[in-house]
PDB file of C-alpha atoms in Angstrom:
ATOM      1  CA  MET W 147     -78.667 -62.159 -42.405  1.00  0.00           C
ATOM      2  CA  HIS W 148     -76.535 -59.429 -44.055  1.00  0.00           C
ATOM      3  CA  GLY W 149     -72.829 -60.197 -44.058  1.00  0.00           C
ATOM      4  CA  THR W 150     -73.309 -63.540 -42.335  1.00  0.00           C
ATOM      5  CA  THR W 151     -71.191 -66.374 -43.656  1.00  0.00           C
ATOM      6  CA  PRO W 152     -72.213 -70.036 -43.402  1.00  0.00           C
ATOM      7  CA  GLU W 153     -69.479 -70.500 -40.808  1.00  0.00           C
ATOM      8  CA  THR W 154     -70.851 -67.652 -38.663  1.00  0.00           C
ATOM      9  CA  LEU W 155     -74.404 -68.971 -38.988  1.00  0.00           C
ATOM     10  CA  HIS W 156     -73.206 -72.406 -37.916  1.00  0.00           C
ATOM     11  CA  GLU W 157     -71.509 -70.905 -34.860  1.00  0.00           C
ATOM     12  CA  VAL W 158     -74.679 -68.999 -33.897  1.00  0.00           C
ATOM     13  CA  LEU W 159     -76.839 -72.107 -34.232  1.00  0.00           C
ATOM     14  CA  SER W 160     -74.303 -74.190 -32.345  1.00  0.00           C
ATOM     15  CA  GLY W 161     -74.189 -71.615 -29.541  1.00  0.00           C
ATOM     16  CA  SER W 162     -77.988 -71.572 -29.373  1.00  0.00           C
ATOM     17  CA  GLU W 163     -78.097 -75.360 -29.053  1.00  0.00           C
ATOM     18  CA  GLN W 164     -75.482 -75.287 -26.310  1.00  0.00           C
ATOM     19  CA  LEU W 165     -77.481 -72.625 -24.460  1.00  0.00           C
ATOM     20  CA  LYS W 166     -80.607 -74.771 -24.742  1.00  0.00           C
ATOM     21  CA  ARG W 167     -78.758 -77.821 -23.409  1.00  0.00           C
ATOM     22  CA  LEU W 168     -77.401 -75.730 -20.536  1.00  0.00           C
ATOM     23  CA  GLU W 169     -80.907 -74.525 -19.666  1.00  0.00           C
ATOM     24  CA  ASN W 170     -82.161 -78.128 -19.697  1.00  0.00           C
ATOM     25  CA  GLN W 171     -79.312 -79.194 -17.417  1.00  0.00           C
ATOM     26  CA  ILE W 172     -80.108 -76.355 -14.995  1.00  0.00           C
ATOM     27  CA  GLU W 173     -83.788 -77.363 -14.911  1.00  0.00           C
ATOM     28  CA  SER W 174     -82.787 -80.982 -14.272  1.00  0.00           C
ATOM     29  CA  LEU W 175     -80.502 -79.931 -11.410  1.00  0.00           C
ATOM     30  CA  GLN W 176     -83.266 -77.796  -9.904  1.00  0.00           C
ATOM     31  CA  ARG W 177     -85.634 -80.789  -9.926  1.00  0.00           C
ATOM     32  CA  GLN W 178     -82.994 -82.997  -8.295  1.00  0.00           C
ATOM     33  CA  VAL W 179     -82.322 -80.398  -5.586  1.00  0.00           C
ATOM     34  CA  ALA W 180     -86.070 -80.114  -4.907  1.00  0.00           C
ATOM     35  CA  GLN W 181     -86.365 -83.906  -4.554  1.00  0.00           C
ATOM     36  CA  LEU W 182     -83.300 -84.012  -2.317  1.00  0.00           C
ATOM     37  CA  THR W 183     -84.774 -81.288  -0.105  1.00  0.00           C
ATOM     38  CA  GLU W 184     -87.993 -83.277   0.273  1.00  0.00           C
ATOM     39  CA  THR W 185     -86.169 -86.459   1.311  1.00  0.00           C
ATOM     40  CA  THR W 186     -83.502 -84.872   3.499  1.00  0.00           C
ATOM     41  CA  SER W 187     -83.684 -85.908   7.158  1.00  0.00           C
ATOM     42  CA  ASP W 188     -85.239 -83.446   9.554  1.00  0.00           C
ATOM     43  CA  THR W 189     -82.496 -82.844  12.118  1.00  0.00           C
ATOM     44  CA  ASN W 190     -85.056 -81.316  14.471  1.00  0.00           C
ATOM     45  CA  GLN W 191     -87.139 -84.497  14.774  1.00  0.00           C
ATOM     46  CA  LEU W 192     -86.642 -87.283  17.321  1.00  0.00           C
ATOM     47  CA  ASN W 193     -88.388 -90.649  17.142  1.00  0.00           C
ATOM     48  CA  LEU W 194     -88.558 -93.035  20.083  1.00  0.00           C
ATOM     49  CA  VAL W 195     -89.591 -96.657  19.626  1.00  0.00           C
ATOM     50  CA  VAL W 196     -90.884 -97.641  23.077  1.00  0.00           C
ATOM     51  CA  PHE W 197     -90.896-101.435  23.249  1.00  0.00           C
ATOM     52  CA  GLU W 198     -90.225-102.308  26.898  1.00  0.00           C
ATOM     53  CA  GLY W 199     -92.973-101.969  29.490  1.00  0.00           C
ATOM     54  CA  TYR W 200     -90.757-101.659  32.557  1.00  0.00           C
ATOM     55  CA  GLN W 201     -91.256 -98.542  34.638  1.00  0.00           C
ATOM     56  CA  ASP W 202     -87.595 -97.496  34.698  1.00  0.00           C
ATOM     57  CA  ARG W 203     -87.319 -97.784  30.906  1.00  0.00           C
ATOM     58  CA  LEU W 204     -90.560 -95.902  30.404  1.00  0.00           C
ATOM     59  CA  LEU W 205     -89.210 -93.208  32.723  1.00  0.00           C
ATOM     60  CA  ALA W 206     -86.057 -92.986  30.605  1.00  0.00           C
ATOM     61  CA  ALA W 207     -88.127 -92.738  27.413  1.00  0.00           C
ATOM     62  CA  PHE W 208     -90.263 -89.892  28.754  1.00  0.00           C
ATOM     63  CA  VAL W 209     -87.290 -88.055  30.278  1.00  0.00           C
ATOM     64  CA  ILE W 210     -85.605 -88.068  26.852  1.00  0.00           C
ATOM     65  CA  ALA W 211     -88.853 -87.137  25.092  1.00  0.00           C
ATOM     66  CA  THR W 212     -89.706 -84.218  27.379  1.00  0.00           C
ATOM     67  CA  GLY W 213     -86.113 -82.978  27.387  1.00  0.00           C
ATOM     68  CA  ALA W 214     -85.953 -82.984  23.589  1.00  0.00           C
ATOM     69  CA  ALA W 215     -89.374 -81.329  23.291  1.00  0.00           C
ATOM     70  CA  ALA W 216     -88.328 -78.637  25.772  1.00  0.00           C
ATOM     71  CA  CYS W 217     -85.362 -77.924  23.474  1.00  0.00           C
ATOM     72  CA  GLY W 218     -87.749 -77.336  20.581  1.00  0.00           C
ATOM     73  CA  MET W 219     -87.539 -80.709  18.851  1.00  0.00           C
ATOM     74  CA  ASP W 220     -90.485 -82.450  17.202  1.00  0.00           C
ATOM     75  CA  VAL W 221     -90.796 -85.680  19.224  1.00  0.00           C
ATOM     76  CA  ARG W 222     -92.770 -88.810  18.313  1.00  0.00           C
ATOM     77  CA  MET W 223     -93.073 -91.881  20.539  1.00  0.00           C
ATOM     78  CA  PHE W 224     -94.166 -95.166  18.969  1.00  0.00           C
ATOM     79  CA  PHE W 225     -95.528 -97.570  21.602  1.00  0.00           C
ATOM     80  CA  THR W 226     -95.449-101.210  20.612  1.00  0.00           C
ATOM     81  CA  PHE W 227     -95.743-104.640  22.266  1.00  0.00           C
ATOM     82  CA  TRP W 228     -94.989-104.626  26.020  1.00  0.00           C
ATOM     83  CA  ALA W 229     -94.960-100.837  26.319  1.00  0.00           C
ATOM     84  CA  THR W 230     -98.540-100.546  25.044  1.00  0.00           C
ATOM     85  CA  PRO W 231    -100.331-101.582  28.295  1.00  0.00           C
ATOM     86  CA  ALA W 232     -98.557 -98.738  30.134  1.00  0.00           C
ATOM     87  CA  LEU W 233    -100.910 -96.374  28.302  1.00  0.00           C
ATOM     88  CA  ARG W 234    -104.003 -97.988  29.806  1.00  0.00           C
ATOM     89  CA  ARG W 235    -105.921 -95.828  32.247  1.00  0.00           C
ATOM     90  CA  GLY W 236    -106.594 -98.726  34.629  1.00  0.00           C
ATOM     91  CA  GLY W 237    -109.768 -99.996  36.233  1.00  0.00           C
ATOM     92  CA  MET W 238    -111.748-100.501  33.050  1.00  0.00           C
ATOM     93  CA  SER W 239    -112.192-102.938  30.196  1.00  0.00           C
ATOM     94  CA  ALA W 240    -113.967-102.087  26.959  1.00  0.00           C
ATOM     95  CA  GLY W 241    -115.469-104.330  24.318  1.00  0.00           C
ATOM     96  CA  LYS W 242    -116.050-108.060  24.159  1.00  0.00           C
ATOM     97  CA  LYS W 243    -112.855-110.026  24.748  1.00  0.00           C
ATOM     98  CA  SER W 244    -111.748-113.595  24.170  1.00  0.00           C
ATOM     99  CA  VAL W 245    -110.330-115.738  26.970  1.00  0.00           C
ATOM    100  CA  ILE W 246    -106.778-115.030  25.770  1.00  0.00           C
ATOM    101  CA  GLU W 247    -107.429-111.286  25.597  1.00  0.00           C
ATOM    102  CA  LYS W 248    -108.856-111.359  29.116  1.00  0.00           C
ATOM    103  CA  ALA W 249    -105.751-113.238  30.277  1.00  0.00           C
ATOM    104  CA  PHE W 250    -103.560-110.524  28.757  1.00  0.00           C
ATOM    105  CA  GLY W 251    -105.623-107.952  30.634  1.00  0.00           C
ATOM    106  CA  TRP W 252    -105.063-109.748  33.942  1.00  0.00           C
ATOM    107  CA  MET W 253    -101.347-110.395  33.470  1.00  0.00           C
ATOM    108  CA  LEU W 254    -100.268-107.068  31.975  1.00  0.00           C
ATOM    109  CA  PRO W 255    -100.045-103.807  33.973  1.00  0.00           C
ATOM    110  CA  ALA W 256    -103.351-101.951  34.114  1.00  0.00           C
ATOM    111  CA  SER W 257    -101.684 -98.521  33.985  1.00  0.00           C
ATOM    112  CA  ALA W 258     -98.326 -96.738  34.004  1.00  0.00           C
ATOM    113  CA  LYS W 259     -98.388 -96.709  37.798  1.00  0.00           C
ATOM    114  CA  ARG W 260     -98.642-100.518  37.908  1.00  0.00           C
ATOM    115  CA  THR W 261     -95.617-101.198  35.697  1.00  0.00           C
ATOM    116  CA  LYS W 262     -92.711-103.099  37.266  1.00  0.00           C
ATOM    117  CA  LEU W 263     -89.006-102.295  37.460  1.00  0.00           C
ATOM    118  CA  SER W 264     -86.703-104.176  35.104  1.00  0.00           C
ATOM    119  CA  GLN W 265     -84.418-104.962  38.051  1.00  0.00           C
ATOM    120  CA  MET W 266     -84.893-105.284  41.816  1.00  0.00           C
ATOM    121  CA  ASP W 267     -88.679-105.060  41.673  1.00  0.00           C
ATOM    122  CA  PHE W 268     -89.028-107.704  44.415  1.00  0.00           C
ATOM    123  CA  ALA W 269     -92.789-108.162  43.945  1.00  0.00           C
ATOM    124  CA  GLY W 270     -93.357-104.410  44.163  1.00  0.00           C
ATOM    125  CA  ILE W 271     -91.125-103.684  47.169  1.00  0.00           C
ATOM    126  CA  GLY W 272     -88.295-102.281  45.060  1.00  0.00           C
ATOM    127  CA  ARG W 273     -90.797-100.258  43.058  1.00  0.00           C
ATOM    128  CA  ALA W 274     -92.274 -98.730  46.218  1.00  0.00           C
ATOM    129  CA  MET W 275     -88.787 -97.878  47.478  1.00  0.00           C
ATOM    130  CA  MET W 276     -87.904 -96.255  44.150  1.00  0.00           C
ATOM    131  CA  GLN W 277     -91.100 -94.188  44.105  1.00  0.00           C
ATOM    132  CA  ARG W 278     -90.486 -93.106  47.698  1.00  0.00           C
ATOM    133  CA  GLU W 279     -86.965 -91.947  46.826  1.00  0.00           C
ATOM    134  CA  MET W 280     -88.251 -90.112  43.752  1.00  0.00           C
ATOM    135  CA  ARG W 281     -90.769 -88.202  45.872  1.00  0.00           C
ATOM    136  CA  ARG W 282     -88.155 -87.454  48.523  1.00  0.00           C
ATOM    137  CA  LYS W 283     -85.693 -86.136  45.929  1.00  0.00           C
ATOM    138  CA  ASN W 284     -88.337 -84.284  43.927  1.00  0.00           C
ATOM    139  CA  VAL W 285     -87.986 -86.448  40.800  1.00  0.00           C
ATOM    140  CA  ALA W 286     -91.071 -86.550  38.575  1.00  0.00           C
ATOM    141  CA  ASP W 287     -92.851 -89.906  38.464  1.00  0.00           C
ATOM    142  CA  LEU W 288     -94.007 -91.616  35.278  1.00  0.00           C
ATOM    143  CA  GLU W 289     -97.563 -90.271  35.327  1.00  0.00           C
ATOM    144  CA  THR W 290     -96.282 -86.710  35.822  1.00  0.00           C
ATOM    145  CA  LEU W 291     -93.836 -87.101  32.932  1.00  0.00           C
ATOM    146  CA  ILE W 292     -96.616 -88.359  30.659  1.00  0.00           C
ATOM    147  CA  GLY W 293     -98.630 -85.246  31.499  1.00  0.00           C
ATOM    148  CA  THR W 294     -95.605 -83.029  30.875  1.00  0.00           C
ATOM    149  CA  ALA W 295     -95.011 -84.726  27.523  1.00  0.00           C
ATOM    150  CA  GLY W 296     -98.571 -83.890  26.516  1.00  0.00           C
ATOM    151  CA  ASP W 297     -98.109 -80.261  27.558  1.00  0.00           C
ATOM    152  CA  LEU W 298     -94.897 -80.021  25.502  1.00  0.00           C
ATOM    153  CA  GLY W 299     -96.533 -81.399  22.366  1.00  0.00           C
ATOM    154  CA  VAL W 300     -94.880 -84.830  22.311  1.00  0.00           C
ATOM    155  CA  LYS W 301     -96.818 -87.051  19.899  1.00  0.00           C
ATOM    156  CA  ILE W 302     -97.685 -90.614  20.908  1.00  0.00           C
ATOM    157  CA  GLN W 303     -98.442 -93.236  18.273  1.00  0.00           C
ATOM    158  CA  VAL W 304     -99.736 -96.626  19.370  1.00  0.00           C
ATOM    159  CA  CYS W 305     -99.121 -99.789  17.371  1.00  0.00           C
ATOM    160  CA  GLU W 306    -102.488-101.084  16.179  1.00  0.00           C
ATOM    161  CA  MET W 307    -101.172-104.633  15.788  1.00  0.00           C
ATOM    162  CA  SER W 308    -100.046-104.721  19.436  1.00  0.00           C
ATOM    163  CA  MET W 309    -103.445-103.439  20.552  1.00  0.00           C
ATOM    164  CA  ARG W 310    -105.250-106.145  18.558  1.00  0.00           C
ATOM    165  CA  LEU W 311    -102.885-108.851  19.785  1.00  0.00           C
ATOM    166  CA  MET W 312    -103.360-107.942  23.447  1.00  0.00           C
ATOM    167  CA  GLY W 313    -107.044-107.126  23.148  1.00  0.00           C
ATOM    168  CA  ILE W 314    -106.614-103.495  24.172  1.00  0.00           C
ATOM    169  CA  ASP W 315    -109.415-101.188  23.080  1.00  0.00           C
ATOM    170  CA  ARG W 316    -108.865 -97.490  22.350  1.00  0.00           C
ATOM    171  CA  ALA W 317    -111.406 -96.619  25.040  1.00  0.00           C
ATOM    172  CA  GLU W 318    -109.103 -98.232  27.634  1.00  0.00           C
ATOM    173  CA  LEU W 319    -106.207 -95.865  26.960  1.00  0.00           C
ATOM    174  CA  ILE W 320    -105.400 -92.642  28.779  1.00  0.00           C
ATOM    175  CA  ASP W 321    -106.641 -89.254  27.628  1.00  0.00           C
ATOM    176  CA  TYR W 322    -103.657 -87.733  25.857  1.00  0.00           C
ATOM    177  CA  PRO W 323    -103.664 -84.507  23.801  1.00  0.00           C
ATOM    178  CA  ASP W 324    -101.886 -85.905  20.735  1.00  0.00           C
ATOM    179  CA  MET W 325    -102.345 -89.674  20.525  1.00  0.00           C
ATOM    180  CA  ASP W 326    -102.713 -91.509  17.238  1.00  0.00           C
ATOM    181  CA  TYR W 327    -102.940 -95.139  16.144  1.00  0.00           C
ATOM    182  CA  CYS W 328    -100.934 -96.551  13.268  1.00  0.00           C
ATOM    183  CA  GLY W 329     -99.036 -99.513  11.891  1.00  0.00           C
ATOM    184  CA  VAL W 330     -95.310-100.054  11.624  1.00  0.00           C
ATOM    185  CA  ALA W 331     -95.201 -98.948   7.975  1.00  0.00           C
ATOM    186  CA  THR W 332     -96.607 -95.520   8.843  1.00  0.00           C
ATOM    187  CA  PHE W 333     -94.147 -95.006  11.666  1.00  0.00           C
ATOM    188  CA  VAL W 334     -91.178 -96.186   9.579  1.00  0.00           C
ATOM    189  CA  SER W 335     -92.044 -93.753   6.778  1.00  0.00           C
ATOM    190  CA  GLN W 336     -92.104 -90.926   9.333  1.00  0.00           C
ATOM    191  CA  ALA W 337     -88.948 -92.133  11.061  1.00  0.00           C
ATOM    192  CA  ALA W 338     -87.127 -92.094   7.719  1.00  0.00           C
ATOM    193  CA  GLN W 339     -87.494 -88.303   7.713  1.00  0.00           C
ATOM    194  CA  ALA W 340     -85.910 -87.932  11.158  1.00  0.00           C
ATOM    195  CA  ASN W 341     -82.239 -87.614  11.951  1.00  0.00           C
ATOM    196  CA  THR W 342     -82.452 -89.615  15.195  1.00  0.00           C
ATOM    197  CA  THR W 343     -84.466 -92.695  16.165  1.00  0.00           C
ATOM    198  CA  LEU W 344     -83.967 -94.404  19.530  1.00  0.00           C
ATOM    199  CA  PHE W 345     -85.163 -97.873  20.572  1.00  0.00           C
ATOM    200  CA  ILE W 346     -86.046 -98.245  24.256  1.00  0.00           C
TER     201      ILE W 346
END
C-alpha cells in the first residue's frame, strides 16, 4: 500500500478485527433475541386446569373459558381426575372393564348434568333448586356452556392417566369439536407458553 506506514497498517488491521468482533456480537444478540421470542409467554393464551367435578366449579370453569374465548383469547382446558367423568355422555359403557373400573362408573357422575354441587346439594334437592333458578333467571346451564365453548373454539384436553385410572373409554365421552387426549407433560409444556394458568 503506497504511503502506508506500519503504524497505519496496524490500525487498519486492528479496526478490521474490531469490526469482525462487532459483527459476531450482533449475530449472537440476534440469535438470543430469536430464542427469547420463541420462549416468551403468549399473553393471549389462557390455560385452565379443571380438577374438581362439582357442577358449580365446572360452571365457573366454563364461564371463564367462554368469556376469555369471546374476548379473542386462545383457551385450553385440561380435565384431570374428578373433573374427567363430567365429560361422559351418559347412558353408555364401552370396552371390557374390571370390577374396580365398573365401581368407578357406578359411583362417578355419568354426565355433566349428573354432577353434584360442592355445597348444599342435599342429595340432589339443592341441585334441582339451583337449576330451576338458573332457568328462571336465564343463566346458561353446564351443558349449554359446554356447547358454547365448542362454538367459540375452546380446546379441551383430557388427562389420559385419569381416564385409565377410572376406566373411562374415549367412546364414552361427549362429542366435542376440539377434544384431545394427553399426559401432564404435554399440557405443562403448553402451559409454559401461556401468561395465565388457573386451577379450578
